[in-house]
Coordinates of C-alpha atoms in Angstrom, one line a residue:
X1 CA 24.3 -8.9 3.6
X2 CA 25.4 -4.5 3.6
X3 CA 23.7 -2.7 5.9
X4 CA 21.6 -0.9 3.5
X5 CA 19.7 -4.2 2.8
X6 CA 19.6 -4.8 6.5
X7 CA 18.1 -1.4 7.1
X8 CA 15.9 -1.6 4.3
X9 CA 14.2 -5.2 5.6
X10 CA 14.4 -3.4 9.2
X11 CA 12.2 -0.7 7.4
X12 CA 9.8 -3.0 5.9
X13 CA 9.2 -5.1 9.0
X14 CA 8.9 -2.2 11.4
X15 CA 6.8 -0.2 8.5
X16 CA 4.5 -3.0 8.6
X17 CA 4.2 -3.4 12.0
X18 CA 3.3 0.6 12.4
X19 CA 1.5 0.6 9.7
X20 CA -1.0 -2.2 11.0
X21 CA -1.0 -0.6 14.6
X22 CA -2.5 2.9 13.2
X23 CA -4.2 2.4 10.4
X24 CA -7.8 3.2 11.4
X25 CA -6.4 6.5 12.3
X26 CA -5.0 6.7 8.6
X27 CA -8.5 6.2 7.4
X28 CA -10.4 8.7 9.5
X29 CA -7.7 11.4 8.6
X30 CA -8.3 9.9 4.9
X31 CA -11.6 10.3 4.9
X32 CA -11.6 13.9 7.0
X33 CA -9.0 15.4 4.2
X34 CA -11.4 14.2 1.5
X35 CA -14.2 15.9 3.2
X36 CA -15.9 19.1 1.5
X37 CA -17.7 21.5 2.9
X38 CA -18.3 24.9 1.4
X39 CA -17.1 28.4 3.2
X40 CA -20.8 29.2 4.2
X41 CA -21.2 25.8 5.4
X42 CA -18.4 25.7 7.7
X43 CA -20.1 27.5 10.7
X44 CA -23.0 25.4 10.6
X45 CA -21.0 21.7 9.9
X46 CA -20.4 20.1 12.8
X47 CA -16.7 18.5 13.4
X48 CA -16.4 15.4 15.2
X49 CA -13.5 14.4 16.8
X50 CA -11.4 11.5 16.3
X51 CA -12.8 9.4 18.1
X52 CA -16.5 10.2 17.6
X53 CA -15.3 9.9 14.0
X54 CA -14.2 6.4 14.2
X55 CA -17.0 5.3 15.7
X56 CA -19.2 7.0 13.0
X57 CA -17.7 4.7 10.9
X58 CA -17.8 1.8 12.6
X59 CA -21.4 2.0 13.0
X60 CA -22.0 3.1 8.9
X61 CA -19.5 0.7 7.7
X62 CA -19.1 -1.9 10.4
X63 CA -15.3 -2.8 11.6
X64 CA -14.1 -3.4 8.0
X65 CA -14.6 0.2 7.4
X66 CA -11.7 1.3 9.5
X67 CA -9.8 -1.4 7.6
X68 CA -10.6 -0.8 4.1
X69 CA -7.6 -1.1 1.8
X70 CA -5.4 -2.0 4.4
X71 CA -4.1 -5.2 2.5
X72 CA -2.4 -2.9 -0.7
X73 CA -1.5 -0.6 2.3
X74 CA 1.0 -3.5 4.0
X75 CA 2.1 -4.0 0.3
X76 CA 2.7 0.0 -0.1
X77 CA 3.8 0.1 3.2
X78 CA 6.4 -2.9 2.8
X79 CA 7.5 -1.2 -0.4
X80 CA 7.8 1.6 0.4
X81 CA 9.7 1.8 3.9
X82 CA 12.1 -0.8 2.2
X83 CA 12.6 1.2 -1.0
X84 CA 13.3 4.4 1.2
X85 CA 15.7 2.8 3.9
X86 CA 17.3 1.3 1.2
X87 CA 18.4 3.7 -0.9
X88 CA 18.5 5.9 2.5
X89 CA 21.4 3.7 3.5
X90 CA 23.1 3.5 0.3
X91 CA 23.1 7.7 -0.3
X92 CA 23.8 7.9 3.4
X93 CA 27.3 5.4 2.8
X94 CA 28.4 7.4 -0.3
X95 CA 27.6 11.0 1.9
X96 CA 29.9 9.6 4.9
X97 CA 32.8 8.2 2.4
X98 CA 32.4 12.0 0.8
X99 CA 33.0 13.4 4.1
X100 CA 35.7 11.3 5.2
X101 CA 37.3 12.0 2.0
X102 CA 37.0 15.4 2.5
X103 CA 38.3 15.7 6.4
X104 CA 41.2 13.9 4.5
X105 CA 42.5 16.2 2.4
X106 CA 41.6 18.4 5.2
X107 CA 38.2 20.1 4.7
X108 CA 35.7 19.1 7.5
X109 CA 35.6 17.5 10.2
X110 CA 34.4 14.0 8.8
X111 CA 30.5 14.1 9.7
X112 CA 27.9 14.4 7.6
X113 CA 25.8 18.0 7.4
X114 CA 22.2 18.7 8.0
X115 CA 22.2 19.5 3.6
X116 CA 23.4 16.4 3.3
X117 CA 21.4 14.8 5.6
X118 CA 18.5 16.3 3.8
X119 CA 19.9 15.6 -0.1
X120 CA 20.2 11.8 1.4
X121 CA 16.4 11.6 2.4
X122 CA 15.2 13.8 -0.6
X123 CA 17.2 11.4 -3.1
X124 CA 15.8 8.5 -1.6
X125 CA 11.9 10.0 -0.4
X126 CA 11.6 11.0 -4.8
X127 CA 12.9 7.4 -5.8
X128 CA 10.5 5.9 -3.4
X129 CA 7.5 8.2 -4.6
X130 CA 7.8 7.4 -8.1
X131 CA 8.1 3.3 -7.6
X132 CA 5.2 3.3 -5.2
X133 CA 2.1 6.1 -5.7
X134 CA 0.0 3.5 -8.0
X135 CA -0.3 1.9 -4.2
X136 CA -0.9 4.7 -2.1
X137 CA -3.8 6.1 -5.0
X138 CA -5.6 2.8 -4.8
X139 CA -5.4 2.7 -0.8
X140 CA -7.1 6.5 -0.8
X141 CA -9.4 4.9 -3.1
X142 CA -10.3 2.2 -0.8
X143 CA -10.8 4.5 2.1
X144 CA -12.8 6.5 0.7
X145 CA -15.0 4.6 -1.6
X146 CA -18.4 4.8 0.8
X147 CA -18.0 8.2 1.7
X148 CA -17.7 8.7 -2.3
X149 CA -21.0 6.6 -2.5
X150 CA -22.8 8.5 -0.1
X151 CA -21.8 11.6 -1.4
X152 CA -23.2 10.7 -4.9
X153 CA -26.9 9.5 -3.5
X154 CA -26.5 12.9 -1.9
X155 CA -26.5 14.5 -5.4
X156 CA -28.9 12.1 -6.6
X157 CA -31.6 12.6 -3.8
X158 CA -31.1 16.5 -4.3
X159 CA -31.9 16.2 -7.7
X160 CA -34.5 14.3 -7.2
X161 CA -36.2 17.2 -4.7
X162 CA -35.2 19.8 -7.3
X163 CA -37.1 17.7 -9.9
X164 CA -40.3 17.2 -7.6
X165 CA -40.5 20.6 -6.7
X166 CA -40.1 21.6 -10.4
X167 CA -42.7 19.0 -11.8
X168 CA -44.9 19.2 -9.1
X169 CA -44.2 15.3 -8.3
X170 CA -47.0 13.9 -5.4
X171 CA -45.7 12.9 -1.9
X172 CA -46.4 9.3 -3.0
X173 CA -44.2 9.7 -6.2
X174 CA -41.4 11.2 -4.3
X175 CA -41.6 9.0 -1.2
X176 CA -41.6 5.9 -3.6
X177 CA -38.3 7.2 -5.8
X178 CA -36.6 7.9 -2.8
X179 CA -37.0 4.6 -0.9
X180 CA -35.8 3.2 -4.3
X181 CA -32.4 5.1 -3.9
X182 CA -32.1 3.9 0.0
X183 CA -32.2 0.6 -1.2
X184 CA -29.6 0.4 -3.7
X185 CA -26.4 -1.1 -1.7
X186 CA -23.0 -0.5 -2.1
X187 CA -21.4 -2.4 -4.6
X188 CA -18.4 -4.7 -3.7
X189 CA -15.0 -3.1 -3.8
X190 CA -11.7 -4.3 -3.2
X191 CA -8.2 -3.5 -5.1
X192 CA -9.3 -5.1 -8.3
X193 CA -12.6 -2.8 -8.3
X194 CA -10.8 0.2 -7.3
X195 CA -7.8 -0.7 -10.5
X196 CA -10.5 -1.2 -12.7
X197 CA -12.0 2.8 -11.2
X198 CA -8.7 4.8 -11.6
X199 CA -8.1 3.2 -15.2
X200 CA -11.6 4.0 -16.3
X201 CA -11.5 7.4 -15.0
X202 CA -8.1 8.6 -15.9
X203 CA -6.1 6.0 -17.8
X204 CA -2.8 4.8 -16.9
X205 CA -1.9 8.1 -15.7
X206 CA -4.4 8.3 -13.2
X207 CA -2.6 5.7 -11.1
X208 CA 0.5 8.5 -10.8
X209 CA -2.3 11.1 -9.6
X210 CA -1.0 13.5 -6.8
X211 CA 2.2 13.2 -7.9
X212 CA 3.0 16.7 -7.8
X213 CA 2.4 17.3 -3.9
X214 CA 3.5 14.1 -3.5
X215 CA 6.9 14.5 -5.1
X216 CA 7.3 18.0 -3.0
X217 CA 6.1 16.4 0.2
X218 CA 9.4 14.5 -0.3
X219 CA 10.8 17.3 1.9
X220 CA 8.2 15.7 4.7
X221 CA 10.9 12.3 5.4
X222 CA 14.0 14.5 4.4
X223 CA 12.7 16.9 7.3
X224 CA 12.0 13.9 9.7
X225 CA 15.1 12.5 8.9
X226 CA 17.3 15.6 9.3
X227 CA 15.4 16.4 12.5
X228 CA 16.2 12.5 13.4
X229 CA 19.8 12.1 12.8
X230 CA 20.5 15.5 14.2
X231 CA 18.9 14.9 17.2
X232 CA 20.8 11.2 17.4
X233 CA 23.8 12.2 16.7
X234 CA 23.6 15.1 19.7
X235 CA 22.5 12.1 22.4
X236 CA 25.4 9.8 21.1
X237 CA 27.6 12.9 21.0
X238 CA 26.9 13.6 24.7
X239 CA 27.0 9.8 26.2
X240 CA 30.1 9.4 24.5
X241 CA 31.3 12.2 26.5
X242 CA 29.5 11.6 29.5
X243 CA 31.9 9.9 32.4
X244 CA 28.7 8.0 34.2
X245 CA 25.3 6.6 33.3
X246 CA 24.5 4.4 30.6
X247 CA 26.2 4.9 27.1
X248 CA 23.5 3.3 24.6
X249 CA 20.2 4.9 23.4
X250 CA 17.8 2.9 24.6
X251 CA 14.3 1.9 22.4
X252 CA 11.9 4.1 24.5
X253 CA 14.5 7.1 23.8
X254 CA 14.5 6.4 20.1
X255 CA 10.6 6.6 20.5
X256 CA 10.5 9.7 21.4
X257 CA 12.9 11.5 18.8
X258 CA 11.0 9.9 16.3
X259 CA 7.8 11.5 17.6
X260 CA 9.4 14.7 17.8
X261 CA 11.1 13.8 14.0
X262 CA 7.6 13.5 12.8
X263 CA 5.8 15.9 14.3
X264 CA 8.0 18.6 13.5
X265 CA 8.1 17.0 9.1
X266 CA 4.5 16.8 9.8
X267 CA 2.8 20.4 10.5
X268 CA 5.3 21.7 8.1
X269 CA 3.9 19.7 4.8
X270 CA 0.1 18.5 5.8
X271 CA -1.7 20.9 3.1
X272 CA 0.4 19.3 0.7
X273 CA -0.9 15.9 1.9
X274 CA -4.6 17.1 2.2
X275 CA -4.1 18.1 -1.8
X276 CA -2.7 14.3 -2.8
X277 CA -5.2 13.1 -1.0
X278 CA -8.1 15.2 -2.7
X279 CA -6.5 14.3 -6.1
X280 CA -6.2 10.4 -5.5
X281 CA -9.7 10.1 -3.8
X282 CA -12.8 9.6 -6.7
X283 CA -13.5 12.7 -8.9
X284 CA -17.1 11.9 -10.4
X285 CA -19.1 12.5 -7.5
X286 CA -21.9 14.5 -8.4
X287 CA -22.5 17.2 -10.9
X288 CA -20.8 20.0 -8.5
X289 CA -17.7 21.8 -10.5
X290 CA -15.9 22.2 -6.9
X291 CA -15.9 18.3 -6.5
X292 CA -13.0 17.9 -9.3
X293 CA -10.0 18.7 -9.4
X294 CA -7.8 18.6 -13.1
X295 CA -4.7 18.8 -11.7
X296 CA -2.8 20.2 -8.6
X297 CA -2.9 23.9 -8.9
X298 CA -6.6 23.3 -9.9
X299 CA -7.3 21.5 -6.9
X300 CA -5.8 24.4 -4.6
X301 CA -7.2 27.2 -6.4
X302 CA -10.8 25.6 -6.0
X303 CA -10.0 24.5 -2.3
X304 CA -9.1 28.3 -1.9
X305 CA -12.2 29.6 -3.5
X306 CA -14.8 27.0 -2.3
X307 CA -14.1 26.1 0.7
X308 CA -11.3 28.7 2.2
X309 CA -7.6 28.3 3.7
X310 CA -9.2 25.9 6.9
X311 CA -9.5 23.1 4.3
X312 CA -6.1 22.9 4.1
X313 CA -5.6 21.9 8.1
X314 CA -8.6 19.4 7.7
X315 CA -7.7 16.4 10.1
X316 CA -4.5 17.7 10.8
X317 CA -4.9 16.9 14.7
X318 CA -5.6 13.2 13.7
X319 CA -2.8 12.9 11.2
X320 CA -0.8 14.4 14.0
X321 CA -1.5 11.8 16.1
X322 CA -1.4 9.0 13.3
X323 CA 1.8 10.2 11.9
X324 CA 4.1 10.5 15.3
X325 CA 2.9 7.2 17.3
X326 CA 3.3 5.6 13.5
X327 CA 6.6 7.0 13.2
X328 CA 7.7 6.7 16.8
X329 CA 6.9 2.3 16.6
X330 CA 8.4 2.6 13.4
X331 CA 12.1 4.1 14.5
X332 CA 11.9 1.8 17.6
X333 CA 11.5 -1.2 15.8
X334 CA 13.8 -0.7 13.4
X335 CA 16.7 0.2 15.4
X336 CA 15.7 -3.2 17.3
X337 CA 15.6 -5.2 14.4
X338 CA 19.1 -3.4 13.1
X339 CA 20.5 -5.0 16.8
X340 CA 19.1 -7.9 16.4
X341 CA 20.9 -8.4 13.0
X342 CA 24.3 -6.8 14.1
X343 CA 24.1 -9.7 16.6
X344 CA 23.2 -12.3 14.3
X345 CA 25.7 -11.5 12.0
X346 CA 28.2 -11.1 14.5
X347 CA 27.4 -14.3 15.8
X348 CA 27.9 -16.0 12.0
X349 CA 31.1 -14.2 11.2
X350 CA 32.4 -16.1 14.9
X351 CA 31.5 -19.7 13.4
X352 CA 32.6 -18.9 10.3
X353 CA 36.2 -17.6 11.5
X354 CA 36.5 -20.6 14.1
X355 CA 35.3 -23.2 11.2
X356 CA 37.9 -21.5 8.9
X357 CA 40.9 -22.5 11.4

């Protein structure tokens, strides 16, 4: 087995494994990012924190709430981390023979740049956009679906004051039509219901929606990466040289470089994420203009206008949170499950060699 299909199972497993550990986080910042409230509103909302938040939704949606969609999610999840480490792996190979190539015919010193580091993590970060965002759109979907809902029998019960107030409807009247709204219950939905949604509403295209953003937030893991490898290759660096102490990076050390990877990638390309997320989250929700978005630029010009430049930072403390524990388990694992195989293989090339004698 190369090492770029070790690293890329080694994504997938530790991907998973983060993935499952943070996810209500991942809906709450979801769910906040989707949220809008208008400029003049904004002095009078009140923000909840993260927890508060989770707890809201635990108590409107019950426990599943903070897990809805999570099943496509270990799918996009799997997919994804093993699509990027993959081809991670293979553009990082062809980068390092390039450069020892190079130091060769006597240009360089052998190592690989911080451009190249980032044209490895762009190359692969686009490749694995393009493969997976049908996943990550029905996810958004998922976590969001009851806010959706309750944002439509918003619209409805509004227009159902404006109407009584117009037509001079009797407190019976209006008491009656509204407790027939409260009783209409969400309908099921799951992955095949939220398919069926995005195909309805936008066609096969709508699965690829937010691919703009999500194509430039490529630069998010190409940063993370750079900041990553960099910051690796300095420790190693000065171990190797170091006369005493240990010489290995150890798993809680890897922890924290990826938390600083991430959180650096992370404050750097979040209004790009809020934007995907307002693009792949339902459209039709009421007869408000400033509710849908046509297409990227649409959706930031009306974000701009409607709701001013905060909406853009909407969550961002929770995503911070979200992103660098996610990313931190994520790097540890991996680089444990990388040892683990470098052993195991070491181990089988031993009983291979001593069978072959």
């Amino acid at each position: 087995m190369s090492n770029a299909v070790a690293n890329g199972l080694a994504g997938a497993g530790s991907g998973i494994i983060a993935q499952i550990i943070t996810y209500p986080l991942q809906t709450v910042n979801t769910r906040e990012q989707t949220e809008r409230v208008a400029k003049q509103s904004l002095a009078t909302s009140k923000r909840l924190g993260t927890l508060l938040q989770m707890l809201h939704v635990i108590r409107t949606d019950g426990w599943g709430g903070l897990y809805s969609g999570l099943k496509p999610s270990l799918l996009g999840t799997a997919a994804s981390q093993g699509i990027y480490y993959y081809f991670y792996q293979v553009f990082k190979n062809k980068a390092e023979a390039i450069a020892a190539a190079r130091k060769v015919k006597g240009r360089g010193d052998g190592t690989i740049g911080m451009f190249s580091w980032l044209s490895v993590a762009a190359l692969a970060g686009s490749l694995n956009v393009l493969l997976t965002i049908p996943i990550w759109v029905l996810v958004t979907r998922m976590q969001t679906h009851t806010q959706a809902e309750r944002k439509i029998m918003e619209e409805r019960k509004d227009a159902l004051l404006r109407e009584a107030s117009e037509n001079g409807l009797t407190g019976s009247e209006l008491q009656h039509k509204l407790a027939e709204l409260d009783s209409i219950k969400p309908r099921p939905y799951g992955t095949l219901q939220a398919v069926h949604e995005v195909y309805t509403e936008a066609g096969i295209t709508g699965f690829w929606k937010g691919i703009v953003p999500t194509l430039i937030m490529v630069c998010n893991p190409a940063i993370q990466f750079m900041i990553y490898e960099g910051s690796l290759k300095r420790l190693r660096e000065k171990r190797a040289t170091s006369k005493q102490g240990r010489k290995n990076i150890t798993a809680l050390e890897v922890f924290f470089l990826g938390a600083l990877a991430k959180l650096g990638a992370t404050v750097t390309t979040y209004p790009l994420l809020v934007v995907k997320s307002r693009l792949q989250a339902k459209q039709e929700i009421g007869g408000n203009v400033s509710l849908r978005y046509s297409g990227t630029f649409d959706a930031i010009l009306k974000m701009i206008q409607y709701e001013g430049l905060p909406s853009f930072y909407k969550g961002m403390s929770t995503k911070i949170v979200q992103s660098v524990f996610a990313a931190s388990v994520l790097f540890m694992v991996k680089e444990e499950f990388v040892k683990v195989y470098m052993v195991l293989e070491d181990k089988c090339n031993k009983v291979l060699f001593s069978s072959a004698k």
